mmCIF file of C-alpha atoms in Angstrom:
data_model
loop_
_atom_site.group_PDB
_atom_site.id
_atom_site.type_symbol
_atom_site.label_atom_id
_atom_site.label_comp_id
_atom_site.label_asym_id
_atom_site.label_seq_id
_atom_site.Cartn_x
_atom_site.Cartn_y
_atom_site.Cartn_z
ATOM 1 C CA MET T 1 -21.481 -18.754 -19.450
ATOM 2 C CA ALA T 2 -18.351 -20.580 -18.211
ATOM 3 C CA ALA T 3 -18.525 -18.209 -15.386
ATOM 4 C CA ASP T 4 -22.170 -19.136 -14.781
ATOM 5 C CA VAL T 5 -21.360 -22.780 -14.608
ATOM 6 C CA LEU T 6 -18.744 -22.319 -11.483
ATOM 7 C CA ALA T 7 -20.937 -20.049 -9.528
ATOM 8 C CA LEU T 8 -23.280 -23.052 -9.266
ATOM 9 C CA VAL T 9 -20.171 -25.505 -9.035
ATOM 10 C CA GLU T 10 -18.920 -23.631 -6.242
ATOM 11 C CA ALA T 11 -22.796 -23.392 -4.406
ATOM 12 C CA ARG T 12 -22.473 -26.768 -4.795
ATOM 13 C CA LEU T 13 -19.080 -27.353 -2.961
ATOM 14 C CA SER T 14 -20.360 -24.999 -0.398
ATOM 15 C CA SER T 15 -23.305 -27.034 0.457
ATOM 16 C CA ALA T 16 -21.990 -29.942 0.296
ATOM 17 C CA LEU T 17 -18.745 -29.203 2.180
ATOM 18 C CA GLY T 18 -19.136 -26.023 4.411
ATOM 19 C CA GLU T 19 -17.579 -23.013 3.317
ATOM 20 C CA SER T 20 -14.114 -23.169 1.929
ATOM 21 C CA ASP T 21 -11.289 -22.217 4.026
ATOM 22 C CA ALA T 22 -8.290 -21.689 1.821
ATOM 23 C CA ARG T 23 -8.320 -21.305 -2.241
ATOM 24 C CA ALA T 24 -4.910 -20.851 -4.732
ATOM 25 C CA GLY T 25 -4.875 -20.259 -8.564
ATOM 26 C CA VAL T 26 -2.953 -21.744 -11.439
ATOM 27 C CA THR T 27 -2.829 -20.945 -14.868
ATOM 28 C CA PHE T 28 -1.083 -22.772 -17.918
ATOM 29 C CA LEU T 29 -0.428 -21.887 -20.832
ATOM 30 C CA GLY T 30 -3.670 -22.702 -23.446
ATOM 31 C CA ALA T 31 -5.915 -23.582 -20.337
ATOM 32 C CA GLU T 32 -8.358 -21.379 -18.339
ATOM 33 C CA ARG T 33 -7.068 -20.812 -14.471
ATOM 34 C CA ILE T 34 -7.788 -23.540 -12.778
ATOM 35 C CA GLU T 35 -8.574 -22.781 -8.796
ATOM 36 C CA VAL T 36 -8.463 -25.392 -6.121
ATOM 37 C CA LEU T 37 -10.473 -25.037 -2.828
ATOM 38 C CA ARG T 38 -9.525 -26.293 0.584
ATOM 39 C CA PHE T 39 -12.904 -27.645 2.641
ATOM 40 C CA LEU T 40 -12.016 -28.847 6.581
ATOM 41 C CA ASP T 41 -14.392 -31.228 7.647
ATOM 42 C CA THR T 42 -14.135 -31.448 11.935
ATOM 43 C CA ARG T 43 -17.807 -34.041 11.405
ATOM 44 C CA GLU T 44 -16.669 -37.739 11.009
ATOM 45 C CA ASP T 45 -14.540 -38.535 13.852
ATOM 46 C CA ALA T 46 -11.445 -37.390 16.051
ATOM 47 C CA THR T 47 -9.197 -37.046 12.874
ATOM 48 C CA PRO T 48 -10.624 -33.837 10.676
ATOM 49 C CA LEU T 49 -10.428 -34.517 6.769
ATOM 50 C CA VAL T 50 -9.190 -31.874 4.559
ATOM 51 C CA ARG T 51 -10.797 -32.231 1.461
ATOM 52 C CA TYR T 52 -9.396 -30.079 -1.769
ATOM 53 C CA ALA T 53 -11.795 -29.571 -4.333
ATOM 54 C CA THR T 54 -10.658 -28.295 -8.241
ATOM 55 C CA LEU T 55 -12.952 -25.376 -9.376
ATOM 56 C CA GLY T 56 -12.228 -24.537 -13.398
ATOM 57 C CA MET T 57 -12.277 -27.699 -14.588
ATOM 58 C CA SER T 58 -15.999 -27.628 -15.936
ATOM 59 C CA ALA T 59 -16.318 -24.532 -17.509
ATOM 60 C CA ALA T 60 -15.928 -26.335 -20.511
ATOM 61 C CA PRO T 61 -16.949 -29.923 -21.874
ATOM 62 C CA MET T 62 -14.446 -32.353 -21.785
ATOM 63 C CA ALA T 63 -13.585 -33.637 -25.707
ATOM 64 C CA ASP T 64 -13.303 -36.730 -26.944
ATOM 65 C CA PRO T 65 -9.644 -36.870 -28.308
ATOM 66 C CA SER T 66 -10.542 -38.468 -31.575
ATOM 67 C CA ALA T 67 -12.709 -35.496 -32.368
ATOM 68 C CA PHE T 68 -12.207 -33.168 -35.389
ATOM 69 C CA LEU T 69 -13.798 -30.437 -33.490
ATOM 70 C CA ALA T 70 -14.245 -29.835 -29.969
ATOM 71 C CA ASP T 71 -17.983 -28.927 -28.806
ATOM 72 C CA PRO T 72 -17.938 -25.982 -26.856
ATOM 73 C CA VAL T 73 -21.411 -26.303 -25.624
ATOM 74 C CA GLU T 74 -22.273 -30.356 -25.097
ATOM 75 C CA GLY T 75 -19.829 -33.016 -23.449
ATOM 76 C CA PRO T 76 -19.263 -34.563 -20.142
ATOM 77 C CA ARG T 77 -18.253 -31.570 -17.503
ATOM 78 C CA ALA T 78 -16.568 -32.768 -14.406
ATOM 79 C CA GLU T 79 -14.275 -31.214 -11.146
ATOM 80 C CA LEU T 80 -12.210 -33.603 -9.022
ATOM 81 C CA VAL T 81 -12.250 -33.845 -4.914
ATOM 82 C CA LEU T 82 -9.616 -35.513 -2.923
ATOM 83 C CA SER T 83 -10.317 -36.568 1.199
ATOM 84 C CA VAL T 84 -7.143 -36.750 3.255
ATOM 85 C CA ARG T 85 -7.059 -36.675 7.036
ATOM 86 C CA ALA T 86 -5.542 -33.662 8.261
ATOM 87 C CA GLY T 87 -2.590 -32.872 9.862
ATOM 88 C CA ARG T 88 -0.614 -35.953 8.958
ATOM 89 C CA ALA T 89 1.130 -34.491 5.752
ATOM 90 C CA ASP T 90 1.649 -31.269 4.089
ATOM 91 C CA THR T 91 -0.853 -32.224 1.928
ATOM 92 C CA ASP T 92 -1.700 -28.454 0.977
ATOM 93 C CA LYS T 93 0.670 -28.802 -1.910
ATOM 94 C CA VAL T 94 -1.575 -31.233 -3.415
ATOM 95 C CA LEU T 95 -2.320 -27.898 -4.955
ATOM 96 C CA ARG T 96 -0.945 -27.531 -7.884
ATOM 97 C CA PRO T 97 -1.090 -31.428 -8.915
ATOM 98 C CA LEU T 98 -4.489 -31.193 -8.706
ATOM 99 C CA ALA T 99 -4.963 -28.086 -10.973
ATOM 100 C CA VAL T 100 -2.489 -29.702 -13.614
ATOM 101 C CA LEU T 101 -5.083 -32.949 -13.866
ATOM 102 C CA ALA T 102 -7.566 -30.797 -13.580
ATOM 103 C CA ALA T 103 -6.221 -28.832 -17.098
ATOM 104 C CA SER T 104 -5.386 -31.884 -18.593
ATOM 105 C CA PRO T 105 -8.838 -32.298 -20.480
ATOM 106 C CA GLN T 106 -7.934 -28.445 -21.997
ATOM 107 C CA VAL T 107 -4.304 -29.071 -22.222
ATOM 108 C CA GLU T 108 -3.948 -32.385 -23.509
ATOM 109 C CA GLY T 109 -7.539 -33.043 -25.062
ATOM 110 C CA VAL T 110 -8.395 -35.960 -22.388
ATOM 111 C CA VAL T 111 -12.093 -37.085 -21.049
ATOM 112 C CA ILE T 112 -11.584 -37.962 -17.231
ATOM 113 C CA ALA T 113 -13.740 -40.783 -16.198
ATOM 114 C CA PRO T 114 -14.576 -43.239 -12.977
ATOM 115 C CA GLY T 115 -12.324 -46.246 -13.619
ATOM 116 C CA ALA T 116 -9.135 -43.710 -14.709
ATOM 117 C CA SER T 117 -5.541 -43.715 -13.593
ATOM 118 C CA LEU T 118 -4.085 -39.931 -13.713
ATOM 119 C CA ASP T 119 -0.485 -39.907 -12.922
ATOM 120 C CA VAL T 120 1.060 -36.834 -12.057
ATOM 121 C CA GLY T 121 4.860 -38.070 -12.285
ATOM 122 C CA GLU T 122 6.088 -36.937 -8.857
ATOM 123 C CA PRO T 123 4.818 -37.098 -5.223
ATOM 124 C CA LEU T 124 1.066 -35.508 -5.061
ATOM 125 C CA TRP T 125 2.659 -33.710 -1.764
ATOM 126 C CA PRO T 126 5.902 -33.543 -0.145
ATOM 127 C CA GLY T 127 7.096 -37.140 0.958
ATOM 128 C CA ALA T 128 3.810 -38.511 -0.588
ATOM 129 C CA PRO T 129 4.088 -42.667 -1.396
ATOM 130 C CA PHE T 130 1.292 -41.648 -4.215
ATOM 131 C CA THR T 131 2.287 -40.133 -7.650
ATOM 132 C CA SER T 132 -1.072 -41.514 -8.950
ATOM 133 C CA VAL T 133 -4.677 -41.481 -8.232
ATOM 134 C CA LEU T 134 -7.736 -43.831 -9.349
ATOM 135 C CA VAL T 135 -11.185 -41.463 -10.460
ATOM 136 C CA ALA T 136 -13.998 -42.875 -8.551
ATOM 137 C CA GLU T 137 -17.634 -42.822 -9.083
ATOM 138 C CA PRO T 138 -19.434 -39.405 -8.502
ATOM 139 C CA GLY T 139 -22.274 -38.578 -6.461
ATOM 140 C CA GLY T 140 -21.706 -39.965 -2.663
ATOM 141 C CA LEU T 141 -19.751 -36.810 -1.088
ATOM 142 C CA VAL T 142 -21.291 -34.099 -3.586
ATOM 143 C CA GLU T 143 -24.511 -34.772 -6.047
ATOM 144 C CA THR T 144 -24.046 -34.474 -9.404
ATOM 145 C CA LEU T 145 -25.344 -30.818 -10.747
ATOM 146 C CA ASP T 146 -27.398 -30.524 -13.379
ATOM 147 C CA LEU T 147 -27.380 -27.385 -15.617
ATOM 148 C CA ASP T 148 -29.868 -26.093 -17.938
ATOM 149 C CA PRO T 149 -29.912 -28.694 -21.447
ATOM 150 C CA PRO T 150 -28.312 -28.921 -23.730
ATOM 151 C CA LEU T 151 -25.127 -28.552 -21.108
ATOM 152 C CA ASP T 152 -24.521 -31.715 -19.254
ATOM 153 C CA PRO T 153 -24.400 -32.134 -16.133
ATOM 154 C CA VAL T 154 -21.358 -31.770 -13.786
ATOM 155 C CA ALA T 155 -19.957 -34.520 -11.937
ATOM 156 C CA PHE T 156 -17.816 -34.206 -8.938
ATOM 157 C CA LEU T 157 -15.100 -36.919 -9.684
ATOM 158 C CA PRO T 158 -13.264 -38.711 -6.203
ATOM 159 C CA LEU T 159 -9.851 -39.255 -6.352
ATOM 160 C CA LEU T 160 -8.007 -42.537 -4.662
ATOM 161 C CA PRO T 161 -4.424 -41.895 -3.842
ATOM 162 C CA MET T 162 -2.469 -45.136 -5.655
ATOM 163 C CA THR T 163 1.031 -46.265 -4.635
ATOM 164 C CA PRO T 164 2.852 -46.953 -7.691
ATOM 165 C CA HIS T 165 2.492 -50.746 -6.912
ATOM 166 C CA GLU T 166 -0.840 -50.252 -6.937
ATOM 167 C CA ALA T 167 -1.153 -48.402 -9.948
ATOM 168 C CA ALA T 168 0.896 -51.073 -12.024
ATOM 169 C CA TRP T 169 -1.497 -53.878 -10.604
ATOM 170 C CA LYS T 170 -4.583 -51.645 -11.460
ATOM 171 C CA ARG T 171 -2.994 -51.449 -14.552
ATOM 172 C CA VAL T 172 -3.298 -55.273 -15.322
ATOM 173 C CA HIS T 173 -6.323 -56.429 -13.097
ATOM 174 C CA GLY T 174 -8.385 -53.234 -13.583
ATOM 175 C CA ALA T 175 -9.946 -50.413 -11.131
ATOM 176 C CA GLN T 176 -12.993 -52.982 -9.871
ATOM 177 C CA ALA T 177 -10.418 -55.206 -8.895
ATOM 178 C CA LEU T 178 -8.157 -52.735 -7.432
ATOM 179 C CA GLN T 179 -11.221 -51.396 -5.281
ATOM 180 C CA GLU T 180 -11.782 -54.545 -3.920
ATOM 181 C CA LYS T 181 -8.665 -55.218 -2.633
ATOM 182 C CA TRP T 182 -8.632 -51.712 -0.473
ATOM 183 C CA LEU T 183 -12.338 -53.038 0.883
ATOM 184 C CA ALA T 184 -11.606 -56.491 1.740
ATOM 185 C CA HIS T 185 -8.432 -55.366 3.653
ATOM 186 C CA GLY T 186 -10.136 -52.561 5.462
ATOM 187 C CA THR T 187 -7.593 -49.554 4.150
ATOM 188 C CA ASP T 188 -8.132 -46.294 4.930
ATOM 189 C CA LEU T 189 -7.676 -44.371 1.550
ATOM 190 C CA ARG T 190 -7.920 -40.495 3.516
ATOM 191 C CA ASP T 191 -4.333 -41.854 4.988
ATOM 192 C CA PRO T 192 -1.788 -39.512 3.577
ATOM 193 C CA LEU T 193 0.634 -41.887 4.540
ATOM 194 C CA ARG T 194 -0.658 -45.041 3.913
ATOM 195 C CA GLY T 195 1.359 -47.802 2.753
ATOM 196 C CA SER T 196 0.504 -50.178 -0.502
ATOM 197 C CA VAL T 197 -2.358 -52.684 0.091
ATOM 198 C CA PRO T 198 -0.796 -56.726 -0.121
ATOM 199 C CA LEU T 199 -1.635 -57.638 -3.309
ATOM 200 C CA ASP T 200 -1.397 -61.175 -4.493
#
């Protein structure tokens, strides 16, 4: 069943983002293999975008950490998607941090949902001003994938890199307030070298 789900997930990613031009897999103790696919998007403007999407997180539903037994069938499923401007930083090194985040529901029993902060404890790539990401609402870039009942749909959750200052501010004021700050200042959230947004 998991293999069937992942085949459908990969097909949805390809239909939304084009064919991947690279992929890497990481296996963690106590977790299934997580792959990260890379897609190059040259359609939007003069600066190409590179998108990274996990594949493997949705093989099993995310379980409520307070539940005594994890339901092997029902529960939220998701994959993670990160978009950055290509050629400005060595962002391909984000593959392992992304795989770590995607494995966390299996390894740590957490449920990843919009509004959450995920911290990898180190720069997302060499020289990155970010060690954490904000999980945004799904459905924009890659449409949610419906699976046959009783399986829950697979949501594709965009990740927005946060500077440590932004992450600390978000903990106090909330995800919505931080996103409003970004919007008000016209922050380019895809710039892999951007600085922190001005925060009062």
